[in-house]
Amino acid sequence: MKKDFIAVKDLSAQEIESIFSLAKELKKDRLKYGDALKGKSVALIFQKPSNRTRVSFEVGVFQLGGHTIYLKPEDISLGVRESIKDVAKTLSRYLDAIVVRTFAHDIVLELAKYSSIPVINGLSDLLHPCQALSDVFTIKEKVAKLNNVTLTYVGDGNNVCHSLLYTAVKIGMNMRIATPKRYVPNKEVLASALDIAKKTGSKISLFNDPEEAVKDSDVVYTDVWASMGKEKEVWKRKMIFGKYQINKKLLSLAKPSVLVMHCLPAHRGQEITDDVMDSPNSIVFDQAENRLHVQKAILLMLLGGNK
Ligand code: CP
Ligand code: NVA
């Protein structure tokens, strides 16, 4: 049966570990498994802009010997020109996998339901699983033991926050989340993460006060205040999120060795200041690089070829 990659919560801790060890191998030798996707084609259906996700998937598939087709919003007009179901059934006859970036998470689920080939979630309004896996892989490169780490996310309880939470609880990391009251993480995601945390021993704590949350943290993570699709709320959010900015003063409360993370694109001067983003504590471009290695490992897990 085909396997999709839609949410980190669907992976076992063992599968996450295997992806990380494969990504490590691929990072050492980018051309390893260079024939794994020979003769295979992967479509990227993107309804939102992208730098990292699009480029890292295109380069990654190429390095594994496969071919990509980028489909921008107006190319297939998913769900407008024809139904998601018909797109899924048609594309399954040509392709070997689909990466989709879209708005409503249900679009990803519907595409996966009617596709007979693996579907990878390249970001929905609810989740950004490829990002979170790469991020935790990046933390793992820098620390001795993941389950001693406290990861503190500061900002909007959005797709990136949700996927980080799923990844953290799956592997036993502790996570703190500081958001304004009306921007807390999604209730179902939180409930499901708490459920997983009971089994893995992760501690999840929610805060409204960023200073309290950041205190003694090992990793501090932020993302844009207004995600793609929320552009109309930019001004309103700028007023609400001001005190959630990651700046030197806030960061001074964390451990001196704190790692600073951002999925990018960053709005320098809003959710993160230049001096923090460019400081030696910042690992944002390691995160960006690791998207390539981790996604190649995900592709190999779903499409085989590295055996
Ligand atoms: N972090 C991330 O997904 O970047 P893009 O939106 O540029 O793909
Ligand atoms: N939360 C952001 C992540 C971008 C990679 C967004 O959805 O726009």
PDB file of N, CA, C and O and ligand atoms in Angstrom, residues 46 49-54 101 122-123 128 131 228 263-265 291, ligand 1:
ATOM      1  N   PHE A  46       1.818  23.626  -6.226  1.00  0.00           N
ATOM      2  CA  PHE A  46       1.978  24.705  -5.241  1.00  0.00           C
ATOM      3  C   PHE A  46       0.927  25.786  -5.450  1.00  0.00           C
ATOM      4  O   PHE A  46       0.869  26.407  -6.509  1.00  0.00           O
ATOM      5  N   PRO A  49       3.381  30.695  -2.656  1.00  0.00           N
ATOM      6  CA  PRO A  49       4.779  30.860  -3.058  1.00  0.00           C
ATOM      7  C   PRO A  49       5.730  29.988  -2.238  1.00  0.00           C
ATOM      8  O   PRO A  49       5.362  29.501  -1.166  1.00  0.00           O
ATOM      9  N   SER A  50       6.930  29.803  -2.726  1.00  0.00           N
ATOM     10  CA  SER A  50       7.927  29.005  -2.005  1.00  0.00           C
ATOM     11  C   SER A  50       9.311  29.239  -2.569  1.00  0.00           C
ATOM     12  O   SER A  50       9.489  29.330  -3.780  1.00  0.00           O
ATOM     13  N   ASN A  51      10.279  29.316  -1.680  1.00  0.00           N
ATOM     14  CA  ASN A  51      11.682  29.313  -2.087  1.00  0.00           C
ATOM     15  C   ASN A  51      12.252  27.954  -1.683  1.00  0.00           C
ATOM     16  O   ASN A  51      12.516  27.074  -2.499  1.00  0.00           O
ATOM     17  N   ARG A  52      12.425  27.750  -0.354  1.00  0.00           N
ATOM     18  CA  ARG A  52      13.076  26.546   0.165  1.00  0.00           C
ATOM     19  C   ARG A  52      12.401  25.234  -0.244  1.00  0.00           C
ATOM     20  O   ARG A  52      13.068  24.302  -0.697  1.00  0.00           O
ATOM     21  N   THR A  53      11.094  25.156  -0.051  1.00  0.00           N
ATOM     22  CA  THR A  53      10.409  23.870  -0.277  1.00  0.00           C
ATOM     23  C   THR A  53      10.499  23.473  -1.749  1.00  0.00           C
ATOM     24  O   THR A  53      10.858  22.343  -2.081  1.00  0.00           O
ATOM     25  N   ARG A  54      10.183  24.428  -2.614  1.00  0.00           N
ATOM     26  CA  ARG A  54      10.229  24.115  -4.040  1.00  0.00           C
ATOM     27  C   ARG A  54      11.646  23.761  -4.493  1.00  0.00           C
ATOM     28  O   ARG A  54      11.878  22.727  -5.123  1.00  0.00           O
ATOM     29  N   ARG A 101       1.502  21.997  -1.783  1.00  0.00           N
ATOM     30  CA  ARG A 101       1.498  23.141  -0.846  1.00  0.00           C
ATOM     31  C   ARG A 101       0.194  23.891  -1.090  1.00  0.00           C
ATOM     32  O   ARG A 101      -0.080  24.338  -2.194  1.00  0.00           O
ATOM     33  N   GLY A 122       3.673  19.633   1.566  1.00  0.00           N
ATOM     34  CA  GLY A 122       4.722  20.664   1.497  1.00  0.00           C
ATOM     35  C   GLY A 122       4.288  21.961   2.164  1.00  0.00           C
ATOM     36  O   GLY A 122       4.888  22.991   1.915  1.00  0.00           O
ATOM     37  N   LEU A 123       3.302  21.913   2.985  1.00  0.00           N
ATOM     38  CA  LEU A 123       2.740  22.992   3.828  1.00  0.00           C
ATOM     39  C   LEU A 123       1.250  23.161   3.547  1.00  0.00           C
ATOM     40  O   LEU A 123       0.822  23.272   2.395  1.00  0.00           O
ATOM     41  N   HIS A 128       3.230  21.862   8.648  1.00  0.00           N
ATOM     42  CA  HIS A 128       4.396  21.975   7.750  1.00  0.00           C
ATOM     43  C   HIS A 128       5.385  20.882   8.174  1.00  0.00           C
ATOM     44  O   HIS A 128       6.447  21.172   8.744  1.00  0.00           O
ATOM     45  N   GLN A 131       9.227  20.742   7.172  1.00  0.00           N
ATOM     46  CA  GLN A 131       9.986  21.754   7.893  1.00  0.00           C
ATOM     47  C   GLN A 131      10.369  21.254   9.290  1.00  0.00           C
ATOM     48  O   GLN A 131      11.538  21.309   9.688  1.00  0.00           O
ATOM     49  N   MET A 228       1.199  32.875   5.136  1.00  0.00           N
ATOM     50  CA  MET A 228       0.643  33.032   3.790  1.00  0.00           C
ATOM     51  C   MET A 228      -0.867  32.778   3.859  1.00  0.00           C
ATOM     52  O   MET A 228      -1.309  31.795   4.462  1.00  0.00           O
ATOM     53  N   CYS A 263      12.008  29.199  10.435  1.00  0.00           N
ATOM     54  CA  CYS A 263      11.853  28.370   9.230  1.00  0.00           C
ATOM     55  C   CYS A 263      12.150  29.151   7.954  1.00  0.00           C
ATOM     56  O   CYS A 263      12.425  28.558   6.924  1.00  0.00           O
ATOM     57  N   LEU A 264      12.047  30.495   8.032  1.00  0.00           N
ATOM     58  CA  LEU A 264      12.220  31.397   6.887  1.00  0.00           C
ATOM     59  C   LEU A 264      11.051  31.202   5.901  1.00  0.00           C
ATOM     60  O   LEU A 264      10.553  30.087   5.812  1.00  0.00           O
ATOM     61  N   PRO A 265      10.610  32.218   5.189  1.00  0.00           N
ATOM     62  CA  PRO A 265      11.209  33.541   5.119  1.00  0.00           C
ATOM     63  C   PRO A 265      10.988  34.334   6.412  1.00  0.00           C
ATOM     64  O   PRO A 265       9.934  34.210   7.034  1.00  0.00           O
ATOM     65  N   ARG A 291      16.627  21.026   4.834  1.00  0.00           N
ATOM     66  CA  ARG A 291      15.392  20.678   4.131  1.00  0.00           C
ATOM     67  C   ARG A 291      15.728  19.716   2.985  1.00  0.00           C
ATOM     68  O   ARG A 291      15.011  18.759   2.723  1.00  0.00           O
TER      69      ARG A 291
HETATM   70  N1   CP B   1      10.411  27.398   5.138  1.00  0.00           N
HETATM   71  C1   CP B   1       9.784  27.266   3.967  1.00  0.00           C
HETATM   72  O1   CP B   1       8.940  26.355   3.771  1.00  0.00           O
HETATM   73  O2   CP B   1      10.160  28.144   3.038  1.00  0.00           O
HETATM   74  P1   CP B   1       9.429  28.396   1.655  1.00  0.00           P
HETATM   75  O3   CP B   1       8.062  28.957   1.972  1.00  0.00           O
HETATM   76  O4   CP B   1      10.294  29.388   0.947  1.00  0.00           O
HETATM   77  O5   CP B   1       9.307  27.102   0.922  1.00  0.00           O
END
